[in-house]
């Protein structure tokens, strides 16, 4: 991976595949609005999942999970509500996951924390 953005896109693609291998359907990627951006929106059975993906080459500056603090969690909740409103989805179940992706050189290690926020 040559750039930070390329690494991030590759990590998001790897997480999308991770969900799909488990039978979920990715319905939106990099959705943007005035509040910010949602990395992945996934339908897993009856649940709409909003996933924040953090991809890193190393833990030199902390784990990928460290990048999702209280403010980011609050923003993700607002973004999820806005996505549901804009798409006119009355979900009975929603969840916000955080995916930590570590580049291994020849692939990725993926650790997803379900219902993280």
CSV table of C-alpha atoms in Angstrom, one decimal:
chain,number,residue,atom,x,y,z
A,1,UNK,CA,0.0,0.0,0.0
A,2,UNK,CA,1.5,3.3,-1.0
A,3,UNK,CA,-0.8,5.9,0.6
A,4,UNK,CA,-2.8,6.2,3.8
A,5,UNK,CA,-6.0,6.5,1.7
A,6,UNK,CA,-5.3,3.4,-0.3
A,7,UNK,CA,-4.6,1.5,3.0
A,8,UNK,CA,-7.9,2.7,4.4
A,9,UNK,CA,-9.9,1.7,1.3
A,10,UNK,CA,-8.2,-1.8,1.2
A,11,UNK,CA,-9.1,-2.2,4.9
A,12,UNK,CA,-12.7,-1.2,4.3
A,13,UNK,CA,-12.9,-3.7,1.4
A,14,UNK,CA,-11.5,-6.4,3.6
A,15,UNK,CA,-14.1,-5.7,6.3
A,16,UNK,CA,-16.9,-5.6,3.7
A,17,UNK,CA,-15.8,-9.1,2.6
A,18,UNK,CA,-15.6,-10.2,6.2
A,19,UNK,CA,-19.3,-9.3,6.7
A,20,UNK,CA,-20.3,-10.9,3.4
A,21,UNK,CA,-18.6,-14.2,4.2
A,22,UNK,CA,-20.9,-14.2,7.3
A,23,UNK,CA,-24.0,-13.8,5.2
A,24,UNK,CA,-24.5,-10.0,5.6
A,25,UNK,CA,-25.1,-7.6,2.8
A,26,UNK,CA,-23.2,-4.4,2.4
A,27,UNK,CA,-25.7,-1.7,1.3
A,28,UNK,CA,-23.6,1.4,1.5
A,29,UNK,CA,-19.9,2.4,1.6
A,30,UNK,CA,-18.4,5.7,2.5
A,31,UNK,CA,-21.8,7.4,2.8
A,32,UNK,CA,-21.3,11.1,3.4
A,33,UNK,CA,-23.6,13.9,4.7
A,34,UNK,CA,-23.1,17.2,6.5
A,35,UNK,CA,-22.3,15.3,9.8
A,36,UNK,CA,-19.5,13.2,8.4
A,37,UNK,CA,-19.0,9.8,6.9
A,38,UNK,CA,-20.1,6.2,7.6
A,39,UNK,CA,-17.6,3.7,6.4
A,40,UNK,CA,-19.9,0.7,5.9
A,41,UNK,CA,-23.6,0.1,6.3
A,42,UNK,CA,-24.5,-3.6,6.4
A,43,UNK,CA,-27.7,-5.5,6.7
A,44,UNK,CA,-27.3,-8.6,8.9
A,45,UNK,CA,-30.6,-10.4,9.1
A,46,UNK,CA,-33.0,-7.9,10.6
A,47,UNK,CA,-30.3,-5.7,11.9
A,48,UNK,CA,-28.8,-2.6,10.2
A,49,UNK,CA,-25.1,-2.4,11.1
A,50,UNK,CA,-23.1,0.8,10.9
A,51,UNK,CA,-19.4,-0.1,10.9
A,52,UNK,CA,-16.5,2.2,11.6
A,53,UNK,CA,-13.3,0.8,10.1
A,54,UNK,CA,-9.8,1.8,11.4
A,55,UNK,CA,-6.9,0.4,9.4
A,56,UNK,CA,-3.3,0.6,10.6
A,57,UNK,CA,0.1,-0.7,9.6
A,58,UNK,CA,1.3,-0.9,13.2
A,59,UNK,CA,0.3,-0.1,16.8
A,60,UNK,CA,3.0,2.5,17.1
A,61,UNK,CA,0.4,5.2,17.9
A,62,UNK,CA,-2.0,2.8,19.7
A,63,UNK,CA,-4.5,0.3,18.5
A,64,UNK,CA,-7.1,1.1,15.8
A,65,UNK,CA,-9.7,0.9,18.6
A,66,UNK,CA,-8.0,3.8,20.4
A,67,UNK,CA,-9.0,6.1,17.5
A,68,UNK,CA,-12.7,5.7,18.3
A,69,UNK,CA,-13.1,7.8,21.4
A,70,UNK,CA,-16.2,9.2,23.0
A,71,UNK,CA,-16.7,12.0,20.5
A,72,UNK,CA,-16.3,9.7,17.5
A,73,UNK,CA,-18.8,7.3,19.1
A,74,UNK,CA,-21.3,10.2,19.5
A,75,UNK,CA,-20.8,11.2,15.9
A,76,UNK,CA,-21.4,7.7,14.7
A,77,UNK,CA,-24.7,7.5,16.6
A,78,UNK,CA,-25.8,10.8,14.9
A,79,UNK,CA,-24.7,9.6,11.5
A,80,UNK,CA,-26.5,6.3,11.9
A,81,UNK,CA,-29.7,8.2,12.8
A,82,UNK,CA,-29.2,10.5,9.8
A,83,UNK,CA,-28.6,7.5,7.4
A,84,UNK,CA,-31.8,5.9,8.6
A,85,UNK,CA,-33.8,9.1,8.2
A,86,UNK,CA,-32.4,9.9,4.7
A,87,UNK,CA,-33.1,6.3,3.5
A,88,UNK,CA,-36.5,6.2,5.2
A,89,UNK,CA,-35.6,2.9,7.0
A,90,UNK,CA,-37.5,2.0,10.1
A,91,UNK,CA,-35.0,-0.5,11.5
A,92,UNK,CA,-36.2,-2.7,14.4
A,93,UNK,CA,-32.6,-3.5,15.2
A,94,UNK,CA,-29.5,-1.3,14.7
A,95,UNK,CA,-25.9,-1.8,15.8
A,96,UNK,CA,-22.7,0.1,15.6
A,97,UNK,CA,-19.6,-2.0,15.1
A,98,UNK,CA,-15.9,-1.0,15.1
A,99,UNK,CA,-13.5,-2.9,13.0
A,100,UNK,CA,-9.8,-2.8,13.8
A,101,UNK,CA,-7.8,-3.8,10.7
A,102,UNK,CA,-4.0,-4.4,10.9
A,103,UNK,CA,-2.0,-4.8,7.7
A,104,UNK,CA,0.1,-7.9,7.8
A,105,UNK,CA,2.0,-7.1,4.6
A,106,UNK,CA,0.3,-9.9,2.6
A,107,UNK,CA,-3.2,-9.3,3.9
A,108,UNK,CA,-5.1,-8.1,6.9
A,109,UNK,CA,-6.0,-9.2,10.5
A,110,UNK,CA,-9.6,-8.1,11.2
A,111,UNK,CA,-11.1,-7.7,14.7
A,112,UNK,CA,-14.7,-6.6,14.8
A,113,UNK,CA,-16.3,-5.5,18.0
A,114,UNK,CA,-20.1,-5.8,17.6
A,115,UNK,CA,-22.3,-3.2,19.3
A,116,UNK,CA,-19.2,-1.2,20.3
A,117,UNK,CA,-20.9,2.2,20.8
